[in-house]
Coordinates of C-alpha atoms in Angstrom, one line a residue:
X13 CA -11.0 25.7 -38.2
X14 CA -13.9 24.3 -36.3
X15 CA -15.8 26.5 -34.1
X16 CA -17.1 25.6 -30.8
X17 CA -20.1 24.6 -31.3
X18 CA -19.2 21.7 -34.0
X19 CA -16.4 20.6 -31.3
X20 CA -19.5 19.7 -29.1
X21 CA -21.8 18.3 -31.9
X22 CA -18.4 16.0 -32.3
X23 CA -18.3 14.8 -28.9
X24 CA -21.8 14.5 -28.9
X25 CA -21.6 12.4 -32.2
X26 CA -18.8 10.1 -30.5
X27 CA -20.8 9.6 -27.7
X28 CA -23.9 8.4 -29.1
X29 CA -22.0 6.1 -30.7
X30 CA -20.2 4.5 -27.4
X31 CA -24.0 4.5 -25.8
X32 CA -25.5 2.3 -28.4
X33 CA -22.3 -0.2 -28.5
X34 CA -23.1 0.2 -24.8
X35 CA -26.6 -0.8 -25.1
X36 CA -25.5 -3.5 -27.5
X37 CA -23.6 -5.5 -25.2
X38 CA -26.4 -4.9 -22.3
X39 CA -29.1 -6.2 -24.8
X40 CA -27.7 -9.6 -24.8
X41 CA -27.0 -10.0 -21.5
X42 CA -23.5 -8.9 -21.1
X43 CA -23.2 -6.7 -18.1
X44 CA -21.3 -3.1 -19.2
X45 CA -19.7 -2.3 -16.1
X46 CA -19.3 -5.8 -14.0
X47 CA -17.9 -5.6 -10.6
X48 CA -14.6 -7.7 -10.8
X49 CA -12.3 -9.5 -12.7
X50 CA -9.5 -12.5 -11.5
X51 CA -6.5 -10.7 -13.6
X52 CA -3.6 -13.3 -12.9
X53 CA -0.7 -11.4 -14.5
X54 CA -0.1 -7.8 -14.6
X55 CA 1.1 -6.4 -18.3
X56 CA 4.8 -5.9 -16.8
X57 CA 5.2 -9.1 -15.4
X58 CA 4.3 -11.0 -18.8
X59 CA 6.7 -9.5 -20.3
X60 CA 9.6 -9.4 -18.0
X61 CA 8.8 -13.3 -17.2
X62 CA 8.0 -14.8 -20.6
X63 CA 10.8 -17.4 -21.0
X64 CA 8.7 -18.8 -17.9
X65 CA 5.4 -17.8 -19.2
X66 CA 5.4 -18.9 -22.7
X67 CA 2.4 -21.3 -23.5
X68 CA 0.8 -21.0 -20.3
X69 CA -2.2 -19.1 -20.1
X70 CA -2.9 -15.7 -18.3
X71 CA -5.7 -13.3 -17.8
X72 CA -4.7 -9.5 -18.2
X73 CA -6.9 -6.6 -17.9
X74 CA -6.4 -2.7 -18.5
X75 CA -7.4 -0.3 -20.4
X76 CA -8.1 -0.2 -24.8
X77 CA -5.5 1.7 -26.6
X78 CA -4.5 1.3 -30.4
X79 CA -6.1 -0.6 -32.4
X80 CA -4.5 -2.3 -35.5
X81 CA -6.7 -4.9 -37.9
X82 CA -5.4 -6.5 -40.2
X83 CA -7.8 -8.5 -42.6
X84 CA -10.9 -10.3 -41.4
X85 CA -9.2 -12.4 -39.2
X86 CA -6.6 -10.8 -37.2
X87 CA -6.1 -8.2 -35.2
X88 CA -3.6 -6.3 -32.4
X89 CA -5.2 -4.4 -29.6
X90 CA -3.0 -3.0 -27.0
X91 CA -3.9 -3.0 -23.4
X92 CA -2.2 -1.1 -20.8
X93 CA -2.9 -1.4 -17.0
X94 CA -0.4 0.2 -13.9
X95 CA 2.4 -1.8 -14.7
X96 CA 2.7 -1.0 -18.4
X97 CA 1.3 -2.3 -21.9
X98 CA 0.9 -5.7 -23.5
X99 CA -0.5 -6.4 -27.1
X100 CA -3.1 -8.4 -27.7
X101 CA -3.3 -10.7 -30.7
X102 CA -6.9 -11.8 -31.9
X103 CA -8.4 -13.7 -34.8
X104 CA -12.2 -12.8 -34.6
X105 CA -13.8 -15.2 -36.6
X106 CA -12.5 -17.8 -33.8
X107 CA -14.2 -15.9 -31.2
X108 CA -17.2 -17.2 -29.7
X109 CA -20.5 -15.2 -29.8
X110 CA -19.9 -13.3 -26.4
X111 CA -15.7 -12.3 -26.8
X112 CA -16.6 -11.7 -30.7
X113 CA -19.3 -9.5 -29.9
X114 CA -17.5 -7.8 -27.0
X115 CA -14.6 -7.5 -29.6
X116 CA -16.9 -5.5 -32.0
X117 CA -18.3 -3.1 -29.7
X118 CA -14.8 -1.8 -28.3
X119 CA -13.5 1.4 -28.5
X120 CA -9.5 2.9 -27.5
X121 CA -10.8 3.6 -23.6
X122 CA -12.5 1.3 -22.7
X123 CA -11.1 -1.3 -20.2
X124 CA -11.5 -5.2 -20.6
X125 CA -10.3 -8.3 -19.2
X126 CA -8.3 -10.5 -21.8
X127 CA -7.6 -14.1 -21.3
X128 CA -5.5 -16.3 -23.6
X129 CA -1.5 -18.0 -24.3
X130 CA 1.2 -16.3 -23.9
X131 CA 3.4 -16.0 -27.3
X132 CA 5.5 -14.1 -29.4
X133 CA 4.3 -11.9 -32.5
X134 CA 5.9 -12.5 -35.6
X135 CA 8.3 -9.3 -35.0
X136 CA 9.0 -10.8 -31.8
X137 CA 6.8 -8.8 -29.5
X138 CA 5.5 -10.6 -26.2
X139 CA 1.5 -11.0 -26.8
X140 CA -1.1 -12.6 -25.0
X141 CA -2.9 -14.7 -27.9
X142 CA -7.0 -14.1 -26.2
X143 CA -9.4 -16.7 -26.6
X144 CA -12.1 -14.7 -24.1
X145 CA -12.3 -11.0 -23.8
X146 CA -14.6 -9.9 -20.6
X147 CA -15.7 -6.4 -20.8
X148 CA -15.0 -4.0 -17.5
X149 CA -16.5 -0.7 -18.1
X150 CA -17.2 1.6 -21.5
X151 CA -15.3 5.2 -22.2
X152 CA -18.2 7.3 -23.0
X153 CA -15.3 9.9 -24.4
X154 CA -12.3 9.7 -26.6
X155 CA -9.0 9.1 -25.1
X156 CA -6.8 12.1 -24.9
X157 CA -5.1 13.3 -28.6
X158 CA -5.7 9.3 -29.6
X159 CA -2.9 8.4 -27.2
X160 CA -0.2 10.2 -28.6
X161 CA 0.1 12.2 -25.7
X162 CA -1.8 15.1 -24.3
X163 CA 0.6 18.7 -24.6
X164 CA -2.0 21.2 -24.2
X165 CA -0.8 22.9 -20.7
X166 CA -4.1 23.7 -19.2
X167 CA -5.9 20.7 -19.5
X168 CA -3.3 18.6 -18.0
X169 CA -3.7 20.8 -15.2
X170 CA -7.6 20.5 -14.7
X171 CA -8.1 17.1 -16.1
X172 CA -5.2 15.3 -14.4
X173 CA -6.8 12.2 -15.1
X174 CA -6.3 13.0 -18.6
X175 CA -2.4 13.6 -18.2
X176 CA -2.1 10.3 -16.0
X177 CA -3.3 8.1 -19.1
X178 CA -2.1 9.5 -22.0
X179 CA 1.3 10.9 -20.7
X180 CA 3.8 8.0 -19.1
X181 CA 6.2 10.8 -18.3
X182 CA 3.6 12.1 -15.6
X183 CA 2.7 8.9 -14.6
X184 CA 6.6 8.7 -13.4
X185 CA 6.7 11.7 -12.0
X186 CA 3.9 11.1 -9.5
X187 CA 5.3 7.8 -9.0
X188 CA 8.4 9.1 -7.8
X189 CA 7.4 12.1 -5.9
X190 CA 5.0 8.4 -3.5
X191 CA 8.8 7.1 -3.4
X192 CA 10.4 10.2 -2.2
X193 CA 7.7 10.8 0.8
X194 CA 8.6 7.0 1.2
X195 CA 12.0 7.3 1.7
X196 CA 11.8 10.3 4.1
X197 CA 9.5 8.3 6.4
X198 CA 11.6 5.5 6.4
X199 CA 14.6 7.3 6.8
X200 CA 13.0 9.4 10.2
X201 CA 11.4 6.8 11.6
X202 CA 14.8 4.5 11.4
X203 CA 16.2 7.7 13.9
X204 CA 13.6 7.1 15.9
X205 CA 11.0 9.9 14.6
X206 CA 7.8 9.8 16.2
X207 CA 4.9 10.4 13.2
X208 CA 2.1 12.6 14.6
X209 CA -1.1 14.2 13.2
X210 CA -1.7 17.9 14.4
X211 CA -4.9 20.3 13.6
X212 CA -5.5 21.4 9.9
X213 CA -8.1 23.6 11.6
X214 CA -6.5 26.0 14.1
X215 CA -7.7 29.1 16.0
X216 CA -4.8 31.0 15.4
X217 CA -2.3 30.5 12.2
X218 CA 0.8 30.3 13.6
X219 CA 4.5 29.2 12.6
X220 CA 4.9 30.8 9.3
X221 CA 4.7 34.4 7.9
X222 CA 2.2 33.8 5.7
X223 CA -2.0 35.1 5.1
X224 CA -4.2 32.7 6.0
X225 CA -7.6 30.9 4.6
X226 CA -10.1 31.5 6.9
X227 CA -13.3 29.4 7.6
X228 CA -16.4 29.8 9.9
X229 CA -17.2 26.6 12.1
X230 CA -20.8 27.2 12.8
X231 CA -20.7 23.6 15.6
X232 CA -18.4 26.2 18.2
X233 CA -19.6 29.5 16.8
X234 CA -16.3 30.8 16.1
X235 CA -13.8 31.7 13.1
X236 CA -10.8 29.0 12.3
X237 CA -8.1 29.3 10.2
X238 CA -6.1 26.6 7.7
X239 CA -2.8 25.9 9.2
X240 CA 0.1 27.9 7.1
X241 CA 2.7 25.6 9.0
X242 CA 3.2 22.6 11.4
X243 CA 5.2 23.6 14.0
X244 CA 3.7 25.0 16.8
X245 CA 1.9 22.2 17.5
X246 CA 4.9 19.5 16.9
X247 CA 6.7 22.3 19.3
X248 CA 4.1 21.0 21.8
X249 CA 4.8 17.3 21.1
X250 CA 8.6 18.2 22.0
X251 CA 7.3 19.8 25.1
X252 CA 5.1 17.2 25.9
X253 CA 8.2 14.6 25.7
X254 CA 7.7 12.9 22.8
X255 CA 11.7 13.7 22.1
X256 CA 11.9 13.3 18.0
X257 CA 8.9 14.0 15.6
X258 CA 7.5 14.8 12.3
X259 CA 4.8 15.1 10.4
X260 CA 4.5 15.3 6.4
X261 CA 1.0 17.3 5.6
X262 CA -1.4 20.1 3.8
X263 CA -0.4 23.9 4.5
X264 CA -2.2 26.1 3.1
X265 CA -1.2 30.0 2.3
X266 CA -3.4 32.7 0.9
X267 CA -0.9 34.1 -1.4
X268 CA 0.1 34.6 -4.8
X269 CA 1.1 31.7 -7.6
X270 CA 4.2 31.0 -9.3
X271 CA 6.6 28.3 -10.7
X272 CA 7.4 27.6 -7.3
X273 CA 4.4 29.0 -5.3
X274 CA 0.9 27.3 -4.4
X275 CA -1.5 27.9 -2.5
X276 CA -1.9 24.6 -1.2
X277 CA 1.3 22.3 -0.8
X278 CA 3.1 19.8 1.3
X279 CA 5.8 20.1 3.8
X280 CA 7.6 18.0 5.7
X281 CA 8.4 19.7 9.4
X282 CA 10.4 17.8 11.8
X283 CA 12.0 18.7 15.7
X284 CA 14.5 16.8 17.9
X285 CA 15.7 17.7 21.3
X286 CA 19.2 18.4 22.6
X287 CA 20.2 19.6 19.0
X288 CA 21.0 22.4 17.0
X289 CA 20.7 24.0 13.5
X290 CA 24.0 22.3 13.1
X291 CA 23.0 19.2 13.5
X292 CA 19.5 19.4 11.7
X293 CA 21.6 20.7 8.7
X294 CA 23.6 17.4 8.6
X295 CA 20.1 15.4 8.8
X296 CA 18.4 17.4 6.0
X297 CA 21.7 16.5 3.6
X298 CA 21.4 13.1 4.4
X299 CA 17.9 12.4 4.6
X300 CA 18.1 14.1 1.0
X301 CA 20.4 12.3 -0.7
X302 CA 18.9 9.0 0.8
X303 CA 15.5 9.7 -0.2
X304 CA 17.2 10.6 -3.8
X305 CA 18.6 7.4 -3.7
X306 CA 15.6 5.4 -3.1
X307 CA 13.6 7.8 -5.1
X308 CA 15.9 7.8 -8.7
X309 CA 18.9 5.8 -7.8
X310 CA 21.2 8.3 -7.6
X311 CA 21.9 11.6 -5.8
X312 CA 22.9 13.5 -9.4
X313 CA 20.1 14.3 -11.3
X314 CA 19.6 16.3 -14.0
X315 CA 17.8 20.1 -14.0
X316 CA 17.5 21.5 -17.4
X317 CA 21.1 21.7 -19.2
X318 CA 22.3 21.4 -15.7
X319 CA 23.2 18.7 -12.8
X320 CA 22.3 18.8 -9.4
X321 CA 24.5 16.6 -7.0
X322 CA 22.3 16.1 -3.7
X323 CA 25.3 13.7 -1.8
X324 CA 26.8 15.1 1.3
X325 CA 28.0 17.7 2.0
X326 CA 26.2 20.6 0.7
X327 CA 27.3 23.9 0.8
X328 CA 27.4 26.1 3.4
X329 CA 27.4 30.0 3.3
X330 CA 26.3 33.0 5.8
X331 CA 24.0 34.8 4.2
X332 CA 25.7 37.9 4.9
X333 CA 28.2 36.7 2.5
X334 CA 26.2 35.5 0.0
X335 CA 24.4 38.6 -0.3
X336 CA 27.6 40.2 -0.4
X337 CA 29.0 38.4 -3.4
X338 CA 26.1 38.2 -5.5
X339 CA 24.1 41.4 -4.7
X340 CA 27.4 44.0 -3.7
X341 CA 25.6 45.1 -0.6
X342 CA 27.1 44.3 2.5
X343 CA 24.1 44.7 4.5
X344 CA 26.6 45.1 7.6
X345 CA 27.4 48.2 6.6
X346 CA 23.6 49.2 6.7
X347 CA 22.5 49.3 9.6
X348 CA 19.0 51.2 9.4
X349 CA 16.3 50.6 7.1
X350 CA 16.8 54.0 4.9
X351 CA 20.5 53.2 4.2
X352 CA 19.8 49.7 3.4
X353 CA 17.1 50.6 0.9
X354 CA 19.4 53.1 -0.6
X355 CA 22.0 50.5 -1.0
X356 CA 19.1 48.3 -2.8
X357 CA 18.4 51.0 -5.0
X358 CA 21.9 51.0 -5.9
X359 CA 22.2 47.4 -7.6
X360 CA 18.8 47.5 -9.2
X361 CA 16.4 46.6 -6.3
X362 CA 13.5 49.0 -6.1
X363 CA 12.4 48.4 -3.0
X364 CA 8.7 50.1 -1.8
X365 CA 7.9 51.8 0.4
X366 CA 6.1 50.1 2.9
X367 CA 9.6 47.3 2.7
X368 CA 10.7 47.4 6.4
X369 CA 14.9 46.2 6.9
X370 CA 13.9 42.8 7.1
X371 CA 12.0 42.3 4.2
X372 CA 14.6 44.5 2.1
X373 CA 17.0 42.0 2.8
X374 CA 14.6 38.8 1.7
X375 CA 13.8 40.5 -1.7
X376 CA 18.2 41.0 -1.6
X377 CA 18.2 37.2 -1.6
X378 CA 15.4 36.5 -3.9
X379 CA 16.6 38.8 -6.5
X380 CA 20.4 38.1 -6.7
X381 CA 21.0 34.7 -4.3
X382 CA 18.5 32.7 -4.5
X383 CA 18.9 31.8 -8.4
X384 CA 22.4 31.6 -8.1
X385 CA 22.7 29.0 -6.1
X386 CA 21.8 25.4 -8.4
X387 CA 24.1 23.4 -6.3
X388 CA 22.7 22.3 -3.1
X389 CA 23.7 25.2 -0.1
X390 CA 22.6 25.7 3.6
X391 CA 22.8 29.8 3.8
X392 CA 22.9 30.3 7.9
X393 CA 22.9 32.9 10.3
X394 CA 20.4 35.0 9.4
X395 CA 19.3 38.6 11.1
X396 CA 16.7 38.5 13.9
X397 CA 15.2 41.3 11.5
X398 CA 14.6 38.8 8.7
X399 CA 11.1 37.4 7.8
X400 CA 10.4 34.2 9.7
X401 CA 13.3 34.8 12.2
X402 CA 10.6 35.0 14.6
X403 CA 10.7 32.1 16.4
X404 CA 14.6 31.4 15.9
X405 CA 17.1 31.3 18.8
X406 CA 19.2 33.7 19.0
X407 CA 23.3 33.8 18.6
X408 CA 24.9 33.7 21.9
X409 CA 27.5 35.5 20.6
X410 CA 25.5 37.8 18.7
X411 CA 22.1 39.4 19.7
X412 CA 21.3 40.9 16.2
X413 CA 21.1 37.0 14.4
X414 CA 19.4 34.0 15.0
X415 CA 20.6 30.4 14.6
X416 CA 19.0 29.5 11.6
X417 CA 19.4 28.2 7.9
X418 CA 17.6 27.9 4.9
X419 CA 19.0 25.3 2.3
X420 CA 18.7 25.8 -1.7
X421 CA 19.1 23.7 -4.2
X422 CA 18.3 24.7 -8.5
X423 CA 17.9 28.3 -7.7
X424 CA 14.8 27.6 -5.3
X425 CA 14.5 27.5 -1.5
X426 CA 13.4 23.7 -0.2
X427 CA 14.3 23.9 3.8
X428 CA 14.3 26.4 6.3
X429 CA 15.4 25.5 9.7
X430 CA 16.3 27.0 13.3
X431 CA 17.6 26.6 16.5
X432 CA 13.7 26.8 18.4
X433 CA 13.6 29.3 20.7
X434 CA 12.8 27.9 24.2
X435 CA 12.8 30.9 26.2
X436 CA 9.5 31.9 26.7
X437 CA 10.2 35.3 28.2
X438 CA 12.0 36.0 24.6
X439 CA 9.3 34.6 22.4
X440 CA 7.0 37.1 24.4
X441 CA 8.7 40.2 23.5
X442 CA 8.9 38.1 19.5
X443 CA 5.4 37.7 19.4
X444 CA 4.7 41.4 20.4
X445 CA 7.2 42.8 18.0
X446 CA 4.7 40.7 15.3
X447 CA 2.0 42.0 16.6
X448 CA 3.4 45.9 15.9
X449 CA 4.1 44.7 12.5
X450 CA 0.6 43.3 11.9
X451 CA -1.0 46.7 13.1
X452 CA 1.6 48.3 10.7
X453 CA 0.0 46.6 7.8
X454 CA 2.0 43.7 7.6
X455 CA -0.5 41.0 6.8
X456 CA 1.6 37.8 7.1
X457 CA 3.1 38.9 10.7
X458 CA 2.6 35.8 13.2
X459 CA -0.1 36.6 15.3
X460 CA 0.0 36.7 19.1
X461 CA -0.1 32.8 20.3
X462 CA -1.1 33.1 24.3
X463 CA -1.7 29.4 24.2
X464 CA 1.6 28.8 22.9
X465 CA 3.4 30.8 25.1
X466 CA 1.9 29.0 28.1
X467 CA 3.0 25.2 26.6
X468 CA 6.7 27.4 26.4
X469 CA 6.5 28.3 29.9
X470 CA 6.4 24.7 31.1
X471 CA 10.1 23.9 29.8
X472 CA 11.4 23.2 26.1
X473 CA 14.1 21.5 25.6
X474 CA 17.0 23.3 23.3
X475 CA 15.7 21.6 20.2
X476 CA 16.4 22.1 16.7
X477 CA 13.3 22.0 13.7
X478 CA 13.1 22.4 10.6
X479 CA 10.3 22.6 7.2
X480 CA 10.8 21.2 3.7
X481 CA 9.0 21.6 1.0
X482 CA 7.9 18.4 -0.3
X483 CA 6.7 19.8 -3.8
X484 CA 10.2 21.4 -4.3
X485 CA 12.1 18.6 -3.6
X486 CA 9.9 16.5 -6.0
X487 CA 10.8 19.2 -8.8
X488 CA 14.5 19.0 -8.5
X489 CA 14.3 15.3 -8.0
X490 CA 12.2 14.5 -11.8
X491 CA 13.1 17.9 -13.4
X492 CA 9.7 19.6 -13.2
X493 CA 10.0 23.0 -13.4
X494 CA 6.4 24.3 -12.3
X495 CA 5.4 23.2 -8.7
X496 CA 1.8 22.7 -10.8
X497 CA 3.6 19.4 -12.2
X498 CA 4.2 18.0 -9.5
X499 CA 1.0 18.6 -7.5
X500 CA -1.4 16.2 -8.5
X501 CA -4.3 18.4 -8.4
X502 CA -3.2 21.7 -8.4
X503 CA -5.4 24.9 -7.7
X504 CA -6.5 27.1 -10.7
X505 CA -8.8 29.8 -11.2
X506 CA -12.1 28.5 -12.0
X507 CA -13.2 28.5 -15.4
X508 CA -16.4 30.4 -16.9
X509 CA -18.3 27.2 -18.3
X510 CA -17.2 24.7 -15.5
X511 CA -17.6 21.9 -17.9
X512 CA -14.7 19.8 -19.3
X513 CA -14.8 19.1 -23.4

């Protein structure tokens, strides 16, 4: 096996190489990275239009891929762009001195502009027959595992760039996840969503029970933190009057990784007035399956050796139950935190000891719910107690839980809504049962929002919210099963040597 070192003298080799056909071209006047080309047809629409296109001539332009020469004087180069591929057929010795010379000097990378009639090979494969290749730009490197597709896990990751070109099925993937977002923005703003912007940058990171990235802003002198969630500030849209909004942006957490976990990620948070968890659950299974729709074409799709069906309607379970059924522990029944973390103990949980009632009953649902549950299910009514209950209204009929849902769908949460709590007097005392918690050493605890409290205190509406998880969606909508696959460029630890082979 090679060793390192003759790895670099390799890439070294094949890039001395490309310089000097570089230098080639540039030495008799051909310009090695021109500024434009006039491409009349993209590669897709040659071949989906040919009984129209045949005999008329086109110009195409992408990038170099296979090569295949056969004899002196012809030869198939295939050029993909965006849209897809198209093979080139060329007979060199009937090139003149500039396309024959820029024909020479290619390599699989680089891109050119190709002009010529549009045929059919012998095997019956829609060509463009080039009579004037313009070169676009040299590849100073090798494409990616010489286009048969790049598997290696890690540089997909950090070279994404790599992963787009050589691997269609990630081309897709990113393409749908643009659709998705698309359909969701159509589908709001049809309802008469208002799309707002609100501070990436905020004093105090409230919204979510999550730890924060924290930055220094040396123009006011004072420490800022990146937002963990949206909706404190679209809160203040609703309070403001601005009746129905959303907005579809960054959060960042300072947390751990994981299939399903990043640090960095995209949610979708939206509020409307005069309505209820109730009715926000009925918009997030429609909105869904529409966006599906758009997105694939249809609201079944496939996860693993399983199928997903995203149409209407979903599920719905309180999570009292669905603890019950899948864990054995009616948390009822358990009133305090002692007896509820001997219960835990009992199925297999080994809860520590710093785990407080609420968070006893979240690691409940993560252990024996949450991967249960592949078709799509709103679980509702969830304990005041429970992590990120905190700014949740609570039932009228009972103090103890809060109007709120979290939907799941392929044995992953994607949506967690509430009825908002409007009563300011209330979200006091919430806020400075948070602020215990924090002292107690509970890092993600919301912190103490004064400012917040006073927009409250001038009148909310009863108003009904809720977060999705972008990212997630994506995943169950192309069956990715790593949030890293969906996420363009996703956040890894650095590496030792910074440089990319």
């Amino acid at each position: 096996m090679a060793d390192i070192g003759e790895g670099v003298e390799a890439g070294d080799r094949i890039q001395r190489a490309r310089l000097e056909k570089l230098v080639r071209l540039e030495d008799a006047g051909i310009r090695g990275f021109p500024t434009t080309f006039l491409r009349t047809h993209p590669a897709a629409s040659v071949q989906a239009d040919f009984a129209s296109l045949e005999g008329s001539h086109v110009c195409v332009a992408g990038r170099v891929g296979v090569f295949k020469k056969l004899g002196k004087n012809l030869a198939f180069v295939f050029l993909r762009d965006g849209s897809g591929q198209i093979q080139l057929i060329l007979h060199p010795n009937e090139l003149d001195e500039a396309t024959g010379l820029v024909f020479e000097t290619l390599d699989p990378g680089d891109f050119v502009g190709a002009c010529g009639k549009v045929i059919k090979s012998k095997t019956g494969e829609v060509s463009v027959q080039v009579d004037q290749l313009t070169f676009l730009g040299k590849s100073l490197r090798n494409p990616p595992e010489k286009w048969h597709g790049l598997v290696d896990v890690e540089t997909r990751y950090r070279q994404r760039y790599l992963d787009l070109m050589a691997n269609p099925d990630a081309r897709q993937v990113f393409l749908t996840r643009s659709r998705v977002i698309a359909a969701i923005r159509r589908y709001l703003d049809t309802l008469g969503f208002v799309e707002v912007e609100t501070p990436v940058l905020q004093p105090i990171p409230g919204g979510g029970a999550a730890r924060p990235f924290a930055t220094e802003s040396a123009a006011m002198d004072t420490r800022l933190y990146l937002r963990v969630a949206l909706e404190l500030y679209l809160k203040r849209c609703i309070i403001g009057g601005i009746e129905r909004v959303y907005e579809i942006g960054r959060n960042f957490r300072n947390e751990g990784v994981s299939f399903k976990h990043s640090p960095e990620f995209t949610m979708l948070e939206l509020y409307q007035a005069y309505a209820d968890y109730a009715d926000i659950m009925r918009l997030t299974e429609d909105m869904v399956s529409t966006a599906a729709k758009a997105a694939v074409g249809r609201t079944r799709v496939k996860w693993g050796d399983q199928e997903i069906d995203f149409s209407p309607p979903w599920q719905r379970m309180p999570l009292r139950s669905a603890i019950a059924e899948y864990s054995g522990v009616d948390y009822a029944e358990y009133p305090d935190t002692e007896s509820l973390r001997g219960a835990a103990k009992q199925v297999g949980l080994r809860p520590e000891a710093d785990w407080n009632y609420g968070k006893i009953l979240d690691e409940l649902l993560t252990a024996f719910v949450e991967p249960k549950l592949i078709q799509p299910t709103f679980l509702t009514d969830y304990p005041t107690a429970f992590p990120g209950s905190t700014l949740a209204k609570g039932k009228p009929d009972n103090p103890d839980e809060v109007e709120r849902f979290e939907a799941f769908a392929g044995g992953i949460e994607v949506a967690n809504a509430f009825s908002e709590l409007n009563d300011p007097r209330v979200q006091r005392e919430r806020f400075v049962e948070q602020v215990r918690a924090r002292e107690a050493g509970d890092v993600e605890a919301q912190p103490f929002d004064q400012d917040f409290l006073v927009a409250l205190e001038h009148g909310m509406p009863p108003t009904g919210g809720m977060g999705m998880g972008i990212d997630r969606i994506v995943m169950l909508l192309t069956d990715q099963h790593s949030i890293r696959d969906v996420i363009l460029f996703p956040q890894l630890r650095p590496r030792e040597d910074h440089a990319e082979s």
